[in-house]
């Protein structure tokens, strides 16, 4: 007689309350995504940041997270995921204060880099703790769906909270929101969260850490430069250096008995394809959010609060699709659920490609609602599938890779699509004649800089500058919308082609239940 494995332990009240604690950094991270884009015009005006500095202020955070996530995920497996979460929370709160009171673009970029380093400790710790706290697959799926929903709620609240803050306070207030949240987390985490670590983890290979940073950061920088200025010696040198160091990193990981990055995880096709899909989804999302928030404020003419309210329907649809996707995937293959969502996003990007620069926000809101809602299935199902494909003791590394793909995607979306948009803007803007050198350079740089420069000009000249900047920025939005529509369709095809073999997520449980109900066959003896 074969012994049946014991059923996984059910989560108790402490686990579910602990999930609420883990929701705090998740909520904060998602609010931060939308808030900073709303604050971008104010930062540009108050600190005198040009278009390139503004892109660095926004995307240096994601660059640093992408560079350190693998390291921090592996470090959490070694020193304990709760301990790493507490250390990162304290650093995040301190860096938020530095960012709030930055007095120059350079100081804000440095503070955002420190925030990225701290942020790299939060997300892999959060997901890895969820994976360890919920042993039952169905409960773990529910917990991750709750985590994804909290992320969606943060996106919904971000524009409203951020718009209200920017309406009443200076732009630094959006960073100070993190301080009380992190204070609560520092008090609650030791009381409610269990500690998890890999009992067989070896020492951290510092040379691998250096190699991982030497791979990711030059590649991201090179892609940014390539998109902004076209083919150049600087861009090609950065890309080449990153790829060479990347080869050295892979070779070293293969030789180590306890590598920084477990390359064996990539032998699972579902794991690899989902990472690529999640990264490309965030490329699209990061670039789209940057352009839509600026378009509503600087072209349509909405206030930060009004722009935030206009984005609310998309965030609400994201909550609905995130919450409903696990139930749908219980009876429909997850590849088809995710692909259907991506096609909805593609339709939204197609609508965005037809904005006309008028003072109506309807087209933009419809487009953004479809874009955000279509991403819900991948957000809700992708993370659970990634964690389910990894051994429990490597949950930190797996969640770090999952977060690396999304954060790297966000960084690339802001950097690459932002640079593509900047290139289109600068190529198509028709700077009016008769301007002084400084005003003409501002009008040529970005729509935010053009708007600031117009405030110092006589009314006729100011109107001409603003009109030219709005027309050029509208061109940039339409180009980015078309590119993102094509990317979304390609992702849907990739998901179906590579993952259609995965059964519906309820199929295994249903088969097990049916097997339990079948009576044992009588013996022939």
XYZ file of C-alpha atoms in Angstrom:
525
model
C 0.000 0.000 0.000
C 1.401 3.370 -1.036
C 1.439 6.130 1.556
C -0.302 9.276 0.350
C 1.552 12.531 1.043
C 0.203 14.638 3.858
C -1.953 17.557 2.808
C -0.228 20.970 3.088
C -0.972 22.797 6.331
C -3.700 25.412 6.158
C -2.863 29.012 6.984
C -4.050 30.431 10.284
C -4.998 33.903 11.448
C -1.369 34.945 11.911
C -0.573 34.195 8.268
C -3.499 36.209 6.962
C -2.737 39.151 9.259
C 0.893 38.855 8.157
C -0.315 39.116 4.555
C -1.924 42.449 5.459
C 1.435 43.623 6.823
C 3.174 42.524 3.611
C 0.592 44.497 1.649
C 2.013 47.761 3.044
C 5.249 47.915 1.008
C 3.365 46.571 -2.017
C 0.763 49.321 -1.732
C 3.474 51.937 -1.317
C 5.444 50.706 -4.329
C 2.413 50.813 -6.619
C 1.354 54.255 -5.395
C 4.882 55.493 -6.065
C 4.659 54.390 -9.710
C 1.769 56.719 -10.519
C 2.545 59.533 -8.084
C 5.973 60.375 -9.455
C 4.701 60.623 -13.023
C 2.048 63.087 -11.860
C 4.716 65.077 -10.008
C 7.079 65.178 -13.010
C 5.933 68.578 -14.353
C 6.234 70.120 -10.859
C 9.719 68.679 -10.332
C 10.815 69.947 -13.724
C 9.537 73.419 -12.908
C 10.797 73.729 -9.314
C 14.229 72.103 -9.709
C 14.895 73.236 -13.271
C 15.318 69.635 -14.468
C 15.670 69.242 -18.226
C 14.087 66.394 -20.180
C 17.036 64.029 -19.751
C 17.353 64.717 -16.012
C 13.622 64.131 -15.590
C 13.920 60.713 -17.235
C 16.799 59.844 -14.878
C 14.809 61.014 -11.840
C 11.967 58.694 -12.842
C 13.892 55.638 -14.006
C 17.030 55.530 -11.800
C 14.827 53.963 -9.106
C 13.873 51.069 -11.373
C 17.458 50.762 -12.678
C 18.803 50.287 -9.168
C 16.066 47.828 -8.258
C 16.731 45.820 -11.425
C 20.453 45.790 -10.692
C 20.171 44.664 -7.056
C 17.064 42.457 -6.994
C 18.853 39.196 -7.755
C 21.467 39.988 -5.120
C 18.881 40.940 -2.511
C 16.691 37.934 -3.242
C 19.626 35.610 -2.763
C 20.759 37.545 0.322
C 17.272 37.091 1.796
C 17.535 33.329 1.308
C 20.753 33.455 3.359
C 20.209 35.968 6.173
C 16.416 35.639 6.426
C 13.679 37.268 4.397
C 12.051 39.037 7.342
C 15.368 40.491 8.474
C 16.080 41.789 4.983
C 12.583 43.307 4.795
C 13.120 45.185 8.077
C 16.545 46.506 7.026
C 15.194 47.631 3.666
C 12.167 49.331 5.225
C 14.343 51.460 7.500
C 16.582 52.482 4.594
C 13.564 53.238 2.380
C 12.076 55.577 4.975
C 15.350 57.475 5.377
C 15.881 57.777 1.616
C 12.319 59.074 1.189
C 13.104 62.001 3.488
C 16.251 62.788 1.472
C 14.256 62.733 -1.764
C 11.504 64.969 -0.378
C 13.956 67.730 0.518
C 16.308 67.442 -2.484
C 17.342 70.891 -3.704
C 18.664 70.010 -7.172
C 18.041 67.448 -9.925
C 21.333 65.742 -9.079
C 20.420 65.419 -5.386
C 17.021 63.972 -6.275
C 18.591 61.470 -8.680
C 20.990 60.348 -5.915
C 18.141 60.007 -3.392
C 16.077 58.034 -5.908
C 19.058 55.729 -6.462
C 19.206 55.062 -2.714
C 15.447 54.432 -2.757
C 16.001 51.886 -5.510
C 18.640 50.089 -3.459
C 16.227 49.924 -0.518
C 13.320 48.971 -2.755
C 15.287 45.999 -4.053
C 15.041 44.456 -0.577
C 11.267 44.860 -0.254
C 9.577 43.098 -3.152
C 11.515 39.799 -3.252
C 11.217 39.566 0.541
C 7.466 40.141 0.308
C 6.799 37.496 -2.324
C 9.185 34.975 -0.790
C 7.527 35.380 2.621
C 4.098 34.830 1.049
C 5.384 31.666 -0.616
C 6.696 30.388 2.730
C 3.681 31.402 4.819
C 1.099 29.684 2.592
C 1.985 26.041 1.953
C -1.388 25.097 0.480
C -1.312 25.824 -3.291
C -4.886 27.149 -3.371
C -4.295 29.451 -0.395
C -0.982 30.578 -1.849
C -2.739 31.436 -5.109
C -5.350 33.414 -3.185
C -2.644 35.224 -1.202
C -0.760 36.174 -4.365
C -4.025 37.300 -5.982
C -4.586 39.520 -2.919
C -1.014 40.814 -3.290
C -1.659 41.604 -6.968
C -4.957 43.275 -6.095
C -3.276 45.462 -3.474
C -0.778 46.457 -6.150
C -3.725 47.351 -8.404
C -5.445 49.301 -5.616
C -2.242 51.293 -5.139
C -2.258 52.200 -8.814
C -5.871 53.296 -8.399
C -5.175 55.346 -5.274
C -1.876 56.784 -6.480
C -3.267 59.364 -8.920
C -5.951 60.471 -6.449
C -3.689 60.669 -3.402
C -0.868 62.166 -5.417
C -3.139 64.648 -7.143
C -4.583 65.765 -3.804
C -1.104 66.173 -2.300
C 0.201 68.089 -5.314
C -2.880 70.295 -5.228
C -2.161 71.354 -1.621
C 1.567 70.748 -1.002
C 4.892 70.776 -2.809
C 6.114 67.804 -4.851
C 8.245 66.479 -1.965
C 5.098 65.445 -0.116
C 4.710 62.440 -2.453
C 7.928 60.980 -1.016
C 7.041 61.666 2.615
C 4.046 59.320 2.286
C 6.491 56.440 2.676
C 7.693 57.423 6.142
C 4.606 56.480 8.247
C 4.043 53.338 6.164
C 7.583 52.135 6.791
C 7.283 52.992 10.494
C 4.226 50.722 10.793
C 6.046 47.963 8.926
C 9.078 48.196 11.224
C 6.853 47.727 14.274
C 4.544 45.025 12.888
C 6.992 42.824 10.959
C 8.859 41.336 13.971
C 5.544 40.570 15.687
C 3.533 39.080 12.828
C 5.905 37.749 10.181
C 7.771 34.452 10.516
C 11.408 34.171 9.506
C 12.336 32.058 6.483
C 15.756 31.296 5.090
C 17.463 28.566 3.085
C 19.034 26.246 5.685
C 21.610 25.040 3.153
C 22.559 28.468 1.805
C 26.248 29.082 1.460
C 28.133 32.343 1.630
C 27.275 35.210 -0.707
C 29.702 35.411 -3.648
C 30.589 39.106 -3.783
C 32.318 38.805 -7.151
C 29.052 37.483 -8.619
C 27.276 40.519 -7.177
C 29.738 42.815 -8.963
C 29.328 40.868 -12.203
C 25.515 41.019 -12.008
C 25.623 44.799 -11.619
C 28.219 45.044 -14.372
C 25.820 43.187 -16.643
C 22.497 44.886 -15.997
C 23.420 48.535 -15.519
C 25.522 49.009 -18.715
C 22.914 47.198 -20.824
C 20.090 49.365 -19.501
C 22.196 52.506 -19.953
C 23.209 51.474 -23.477
C 19.614 50.831 -24.525
C 18.617 54.223 -23.117
C 21.352 55.999 -25.052
C 20.591 54.009 -28.204
C 16.925 54.987 -28.082
C 17.650 58.622 -27.305
C 20.524 59.442 -29.689
C 20.563 56.520 -32.112
C 23.662 54.452 -32.817
C 26.658 55.957 -31.019
C 30.027 54.851 -29.684
C 28.833 55.342 -26.096
C 25.712 53.210 -26.542
C 27.497 50.398 -28.381
C 30.365 50.387 -25.868
C 27.945 50.128 -22.930
C 25.970 47.317 -24.561
C 29.113 45.404 -25.488
C 30.561 45.787 -21.994
C 27.317 44.592 -20.405
C 27.102 41.533 -22.666
C 30.736 40.570 -22.087
C 30.361 40.852 -18.328
C 27.099 38.906 -18.626
C 28.915 35.993 -20.265
C 31.470 36.027 -17.441
C 28.620 36.088 -14.902
C 26.940 33.024 -16.464
C 30.227 31.108 -16.621
C 30.923 31.832 -12.972
C 27.425 30.757 -11.887
C 27.908 27.423 -13.647
C 31.136 26.771 -11.729
C 29.855 27.699 -8.275
C 28.309 25.033 -6.059
C 26.069 27.722 -4.506
C 25.547 30.374 -7.202
C 24.088 33.831 -6.788
C 21.625 33.057 -9.597
C 20.295 29.529 -9.927
C 20.440 29.034 -13.701
C 18.641 25.717 -13.265
C 15.406 27.668 -12.756
C 15.494 28.607 -16.444
C 15.232 24.966 -17.512
C 11.516 25.289 -16.801
C 10.017 26.711 -20.009
C 7.002 28.218 -18.236
C 9.322 30.022 -15.820
C 11.463 31.508 -18.614
C 8.614 32.556 -20.906
C 6.676 34.143 -18.070
C 9.698 36.202 -17.026
C 10.078 37.518 -20.575
C 6.354 38.266 -20.854
C 6.265 40.043 -17.489
C 9.269 42.156 -18.452
C 7.790 43.197 -21.810
C 4.437 43.956 -20.171
C 6.143 46.358 -17.787
C 8.131 47.888 -20.664
C 4.812 48.775 -22.222
C 3.204 49.852 -18.927
C 6.131 51.993 -17.762
C 6.329 53.924 -21.023
C 2.570 54.317 -21.330
C 2.076 55.690 -17.812
C 4.812 58.270 -18.352
C 3.188 59.588 -21.527
C -0.461 59.411 -20.486
C 0.031 61.348 -17.243
C 1.979 64.099 -19.009
C -0.489 64.158 -21.914
C -3.486 64.693 -19.618
C -1.764 67.529 -17.744
C 0.284 69.296 -20.414
C -1.818 68.735 -23.549
C -5.398 68.244 -22.340
C -4.809 70.763 -19.534
C -5.963 68.779 -16.497
C -4.795 69.509 -12.959
C -2.869 66.723 -11.157
C -5.977 65.781 -9.175
C -8.217 65.760 -12.255
C -5.664 63.721 -14.184
C -5.558 61.230 -11.323
C -9.345 60.914 -11.322
C -9.370 60.368 -15.093
C -6.987 57.433 -14.618
C -9.210 55.822 -11.974
C -11.406 53.761 -14.387
C -8.335 51.943 -15.719
C -7.090 51.155 -12.230
C -10.532 49.871 -11.197
C -10.704 47.605 -14.250
C -7.230 46.318 -13.358
C -8.543 45.364 -9.906
C -11.470 43.505 -11.475
C -9.355 41.592 -13.989
C -6.685 40.767 -11.402
C -9.258 39.372 -8.970
C -11.262 37.437 -11.554
C -8.346 35.889 -13.452
C -7.504 33.090 -10.945
C -11.126 31.882 -10.979
C -11.211 31.987 -14.771
C -7.880 30.162 -15.020
C -9.319 27.350 -12.889
C -11.380 26.255 -15.890
C -9.529 27.826 -18.849
C -5.855 27.280 -19.674
C -3.891 30.206 -18.174
C -2.072 30.883 -21.458
C -5.388 31.769 -23.119
C -6.508 33.925 -20.183
C -3.257 35.914 -20.210
C -3.178 36.194 -24.018
C -6.757 37.478 -24.097
C -5.828 40.184 -21.623
C -2.802 41.202 -23.688
C -4.992 41.527 -26.783
C -7.300 43.832 -24.826
C -4.221 45.912 -23.941
C -3.209 45.932 -27.605
C -6.635 47.344 -28.478
C -6.105 50.091 -25.891
C -2.702 51.006 -27.314
C -4.246 51.149 -30.775
C -6.839 53.629 -29.495
C -4.039 55.670 -27.880
C -2.327 55.903 -31.269
C -5.281 57.999 -32.483
C -5.222 60.809 -29.902
C -5.522 64.151 -31.683
C -4.220 66.706 -29.195
C -7.658 68.166 -28.425
C -8.756 69.252 -24.976
C -10.974 66.153 -24.605
C -9.679 63.355 -22.396
C -12.178 60.729 -23.579
C -9.962 58.921 -26.096
C -7.029 58.836 -23.698
C -9.141 57.519 -20.822
C -10.734 54.768 -22.937
C -7.296 53.734 -24.200
C -5.705 53.723 -20.747
C -8.609 51.781 -19.239
C -8.220 48.999 -21.823
C -4.427 49.000 -21.460
C -4.452 48.673 -17.686
C -7.349 46.233 -17.498
C -5.751 43.916 -20.037
C -2.651 43.554 -17.871
C -4.586 42.108 -14.927
C -4.396 38.415 -15.904
C -0.621 38.445 -16.290
C -0.130 40.318 -13.009
C -2.387 37.911 -11.118
C -1.332 34.619 -12.726
C 2.264 35.221 -13.760
C 3.732 35.614 -10.283
C 1.937 32.544 -8.938
C 3.073 30.430 -11.899
C 6.664 31.632 -11.492
C 6.760 30.814 -7.768
C 5.031 27.466 -8.305
C 7.722 26.482 -10.807
C 10.547 27.013 -8.277
C 11.569 24.844 -5.297
C 10.413 26.252 -1.964
C 13.957 26.816 -0.693
C 14.728 28.943 -3.771
C 11.591 31.071 -3.455
C 13.657 34.165 -2.697
C 15.706 33.760 -5.867
C 12.612 32.980 -7.953
C 10.659 35.950 -6.618
C 13.736 38.150 -7.108
C 13.911 37.083 -10.757
C 10.188 37.741 -11.115
C 10.595 41.214 -9.643
C 13.772 41.810 -11.654
C 11.874 41.146 -14.865
C 9.104 43.585 -13.917
C 11.366 46.313 -12.524
C 13.792 45.994 -15.425
C 10.784 46.197 -17.738
C 9.578 49.360 -16.013
C 13.049 50.896 -16.272
C 13.338 49.993 -19.937
C 9.820 51.265 -20.607
C 10.555 54.671 -19.103
C 14.077 54.839 -20.524
C 13.635 53.351 -23.990
C 10.056 54.363 -24.796
C 10.615 57.671 -23.020
C 13.671 58.257 -25.175
C 11.810 57.193 -28.327
C 9.080 59.672 -27.456
C 11.671 62.370 -26.787
C 13.273 61.663 -30.174
C 9.900 61.954 -31.941
C 9.132 65.156 -30.038
C 12.438 66.811 -30.900
C 12.185 65.713 -34.522
C 8.684 67.085 -35.055
C 8.468 70.183 -32.849
C 8.282 73.363 -34.901
C 9.934 75.962 -32.676
C 8.521 79.419 -33.488
C 10.966 81.999 -34.765
C 11.968 85.090 -32.842
C 12.679 83.322 -29.535
C 15.857 83.877 -27.556
C 18.356 81.014 -27.376
C 17.282 79.751 -23.945
C 13.562 79.708 -24.775
C 14.162 78.000 -28.113
C 16.327 75.330 -26.445
C 13.645 74.692 -23.807
C 10.933 74.356 -26.461
C 13.139 71.889 -28.337
C 13.960 69.835 -25.228
C 10.569 68.616 -23.930
C 6.961 69.643 -23.475
C 7.553 70.186 -19.734
C 10.480 72.533 -20.425
C 8.498 74.285 -23.163
C 5.600 74.888 -20.761
C 7.931 76.405 -18.162
C 9.632 78.619 -20.775
C 6.259 79.822 -22.095
C 5.407 81.304 -18.699
C 8.185 83.891 -19.194
C 7.180 84.881 -22.743
C 4.687 87.458 -24.062
C 1.218 86.029 -24.689
C 1.446 85.577 -28.496
C 4.865 83.913 -28.345
C 3.836 81.762 -25.366
C 0.751 80.513 -27.218
C 2.871 79.585 -30.247
C 5.393 77.675 -28.132
C 2.707 75.768 -26.225
C 0.824 74.893 -29.418
C 3.967 73.590 -31.118
C 4.975 71.583 -28.041
C 1.521 70.031 -27.690
C 1.429 69.009 -31.345
C 4.891 67.423 -31.146
C 4.095 65.588 -27.913
C 0.864 64.269 -29.421
C 2.947 62.846 -32.279
C 5.181 61.136 -29.707
C 2.170 59.597 -27.924
C 0.755 58.200 -31.168
C 4.095 56.606 -32.119
C 4.525 55.030 -28.677
C 0.916 53.786 -28.777
C 1.521 52.050 -32.108
C 4.761 50.438 -30.930
C 3.132 49.177 -27.740
C 0.171 47.732 -29.649
C 2.563 45.655 -31.747
C 4.500 44.539 -28.644
C 1.302 43.458 -26.896
C 0.201 41.316 -29.838
C 3.635 39.685 -30.030
C 3.507 38.883 -26.314
C 0.068 37.286 -26.666
C 1.352 35.068 -29.484
C 4.456 34.137 -27.463
C 2.385 33.157 -24.427
C 0.038 30.946 -26.454
C 2.831 29.336 -28.459
C 4.995 28.510 -25.434
C 2.527 27.887 -22.597
C -0.639 26.483 -24.143
C 0.325 23.037 -22.777
C -0.221 24.205 -19.168
C -3.570 22.833 -17.935
C -6.252 24.908 -16.276
C -5.133 25.659 -12.729
C -8.071 23.732 -11.264
C -7.550 20.688 -13.440
C -5.080 18.989 -11.101
C -7.304 19.413 -8.044
C -10.372 18.205 -9.963
C -8.523 15.112 -11.177
C -7.331 14.415 -7.638
C -10.868 14.729 -6.282
C -12.218 12.386 -8.932
C -9.489 9.863 -8.179
C -10.383 9.944 -4.493
C -14.016 9.141 -5.348
C -13.168 6.130 -7.541
C -13.342 2.913 -5.477
C -10.287 0.706 -5.480
C -10.387 -2.151 -7.988
C -10.995 -5.560 -6.397
C -7.996 -7.858 -6.122
C -7.687 -10.679 -8.629
C -6.058 -12.961 -6.050
